């Protein structure tokens, strides 16, 4: 029903806000909803119509992200970040550049703590080398410059 769809949307929006405010961009929720949808449909195909709400929620999150940072920017910043940090570090935390760009999209969407929560962890010198920290800062700067 439309009411059930509205409840799903409300809960996903709340969860996205909570997660993004704590350092997990809504892009991750978007991706997880897509995987969850596919797994549920594969496991119980007869309920595919009910599970479509999850895919719809993922698509809404994608549109919200793309209103600020499109796929081309996400890919470009992910690739540039990987080059800056080198293969070893890129393999440890793949897609970090995209994650940072997605946090900027959340910030532009009004989630004030989206970038500080993620960047605080990603720039901790006890966890990461100087080259990594510099790449994080450069990627955030570039994402903010390229965001709409």
Short mmCIF file of C-alpha atoms in Angstrom, two decimals:
data_model
loop_
_atom_site.label_atom_id
_atom_site.label_comp_id
_atom_site.label_asym_id
_atom_site.label_seq_id
_atom_site.Cartn_x
_atom_site.Cartn_y
_atom_site.Cartn_z
CA UNK A 1 0.00 0.00 0.00
CA UNK A 2 1.00 3.64 -0.29
CA UNK A 3 1.03 3.92 3.50
CA UNK A 4 3.49 1.04 3.82
CA UNK A 5 5.70 2.60 1.13
CA UNK A 6 5.64 5.91 2.99
CA UNK A 7 6.65 4.18 6.22
CA UNK A 8 9.54 2.44 4.46
CA UNK A 9 10.67 5.74 2.96
CA UNK A 10 10.44 7.47 6.34
CA UNK A 11 12.49 4.76 8.06
CA UNK A 12 15.12 4.71 5.30
CA UNK A 13 15.39 8.50 5.42
CA UNK A 14 15.86 8.39 9.20
CA UNK A 15 18.44 5.60 8.99
CA UNK A 16 20.30 7.41 6.23
CA UNK A 17 20.45 10.57 8.34
CA UNK A 18 21.68 8.69 11.41
CA UNK A 19 24.34 6.77 9.49
CA UNK A 20 25.59 9.74 7.45
CA UNK A 21 25.83 11.84 10.61
CA UNK A 22 28.07 9.16 12.10
CA UNK A 23 30.45 8.73 9.18
CA UNK A 24 28.70 6.27 6.87
CA UNK A 25 27.48 8.11 3.76
CA UNK A 26 24.00 7.32 2.50
CA UNK A 27 25.66 5.89 -0.63
CA UNK A 28 26.51 2.82 1.47
CA UNK A 29 22.86 2.44 2.49
CA UNK A 30 21.87 2.80 -1.16
CA UNK A 31 24.23 -0.03 -2.15
CA UNK A 32 23.16 -2.23 0.76
CA UNK A 33 19.48 -1.80 -0.13
CA UNK A 34 20.20 -2.91 -3.70
CA UNK A 35 22.03 -6.03 -2.48
CA UNK A 36 19.32 -6.78 0.09
CA UNK A 37 16.64 -6.47 -2.60
CA UNK A 38 18.47 -8.83 -4.95
CA UNK A 39 19.10 -11.41 -2.21
CA UNK A 40 15.51 -11.33 -0.97
CA UNK A 41 14.10 -11.70 -4.49
CA UNK A 42 16.45 -14.63 -5.13
CA UNK A 43 15.49 -16.29 -1.84
CA UNK A 44 11.72 -15.70 -2.00
CA UNK A 45 10.76 -14.72 -5.55
CA UNK A 46 7.04 -14.69 -4.76
CA UNK A 47 7.45 -11.64 -2.54
CA UNK A 48 9.34 -9.60 -5.13
CA UNK A 49 6.63 -6.97 -5.23
CA UNK A 50 7.01 -6.27 -1.50
CA UNK A 51 10.78 -6.15 -1.82
CA UNK A 52 10.54 -3.60 -4.64
CA UNK A 53 10.10 -0.94 -1.94
CA UNK A 54 13.73 -1.49 -0.95
CA UNK A 55 14.88 -0.95 -4.51
CA UNK A 56 12.70 2.14 -4.75
CA UNK A 57 14.28 3.52 -1.58
CA UNK A 58 17.75 2.87 -3.02
CA UNK A 59 16.78 4.70 -6.19
CA UNK A 60 15.52 7.69 -4.20
CA UNK A 61 18.80 7.81 -2.27
CA UNK A 62 20.69 7.69 -5.58
CA UNK A 63 18.68 10.58 -7.01
CA UNK A 64 19.30 12.61 -3.86
CA UNK A 65 23.04 11.92 -4.08
CA UNK A 66 23.21 12.62 -7.79
CA UNK A 67 21.50 15.97 -7.27
CA UNK A 68 24.80 17.03 -5.69
CA UNK A 69 27.48 14.60 -6.90
CA UNK A 70 26.92 12.56 -10.05
CA UNK A 71 28.36 9.15 -10.93
CA UNK A 72 31.12 10.58 -13.13
CA UNK A 73 32.46 12.64 -10.22
CA UNK A 74 32.21 9.65 -7.88
CA UNK A 75 34.21 7.47 -10.28
CA UNK A 76 36.77 10.17 -11.10
CA UNK A 77 37.46 10.95 -7.44
CA UNK A 78 37.65 7.28 -6.55
CA UNK A 79 40.21 6.69 -9.30
CA UNK A 80 42.22 9.78 -8.40
CA UNK A 81 42.25 8.84 -4.72
CA UNK A 82 43.47 5.32 -5.52
CA UNK A 83 46.33 6.75 -7.59
CA UNK A 84 47.30 9.12 -4.77
CA UNK A 85 47.44 6.51 -2.03
CA UNK A 86 48.87 3.62 -4.05
CA UNK A 87 47.75 0.04 -4.57
CA UNK A 88 48.44 -1.24 -1.06
CA UNK A 89 46.26 1.35 0.65
CA UNK A 90 43.65 1.32 -2.09
CA UNK A 91 43.23 -2.42 -1.62
CA UNK A 92 42.85 -1.99 2.13
CA UNK A 93 39.97 0.47 1.74
CA UNK A 94 38.72 0.40 -1.85
CA UNK A 95 36.38 3.10 -3.18
CA UNK A 96 37.45 5.57 -0.50
CA UNK A 97 37.41 8.47 -2.95
CA UNK A 98 33.82 7.66 -3.87
CA UNK A 99 32.92 7.36 -0.20
CA UNK A 100 34.35 10.82 0.48
CA UNK A 101 32.50 12.30 -2.50
CA UNK A 102 29.27 10.67 -1.28
CA UNK A 103 29.81 12.28 2.14
CA UNK A 104 30.08 15.65 0.40
CA UNK A 105 26.78 14.92 -1.37
CA UNK A 106 25.20 14.23 2.03
CA UNK A 107 26.70 17.44 3.39
CA UNK A 108 25.22 19.39 0.46
CA UNK A 109 21.89 17.70 1.17
CA UNK A 110 21.93 19.26 4.64
CA UNK A 111 23.54 16.58 6.82
CA UNK A 112 26.02 18.84 8.60
CA UNK A 113 28.11 16.10 10.24
CA UNK A 114 28.41 13.91 7.13
CA UNK A 115 31.93 15.02 6.21
CA UNK A 116 33.38 15.77 9.66
CA UNK A 117 32.31 12.37 11.02
CA UNK A 118 33.94 10.48 8.18
CA UNK A 119 36.96 12.76 7.74
CA UNK A 120 37.78 12.65 11.45
CA UNK A 121 38.36 8.93 11.25
CA UNK A 122 39.96 9.02 7.79
CA UNK A 123 42.55 11.62 8.81
CA UNK A 124 43.61 10.07 12.10
CA UNK A 125 47.43 9.89 11.95
CA UNK A 126 47.45 6.89 14.26
CA UNK A 127 45.57 4.94 11.56
CA UNK A 128 46.79 6.41 8.30
CA UNK A 129 50.03 7.66 6.73
CA UNK A 130 50.56 11.27 5.71
CA UNK A 131 50.02 10.48 2.02
CA UNK A 132 46.57 9.03 2.81
CA UNK A 133 45.56 12.02 4.93
CA UNK A 134 46.65 14.42 2.19
CA UNK A 135 44.63 12.42 -0.36
CA UNK A 136 41.55 12.57 1.88
CA UNK A 137 41.81 16.36 2.17
CA UNK A 138 42.44 16.79 -1.57
CA UNK A 139 39.51 14.54 -2.46
CA UNK A 140 37.13 16.39 -0.13
CA UNK A 141 38.27 19.71 -1.63
CA UNK A 142 37.75 18.40 -5.16
CA UNK A 143 34.36 16.91 -4.31
CA UNK A 144 33.20 20.21 -2.84
CA UNK A 145 34.45 22.07 -5.92
CA UNK A 146 32.70 19.69 -8.29
CA UNK A 147 29.46 19.27 -6.30
CA UNK A 148 26.34 21.03 -7.49
#
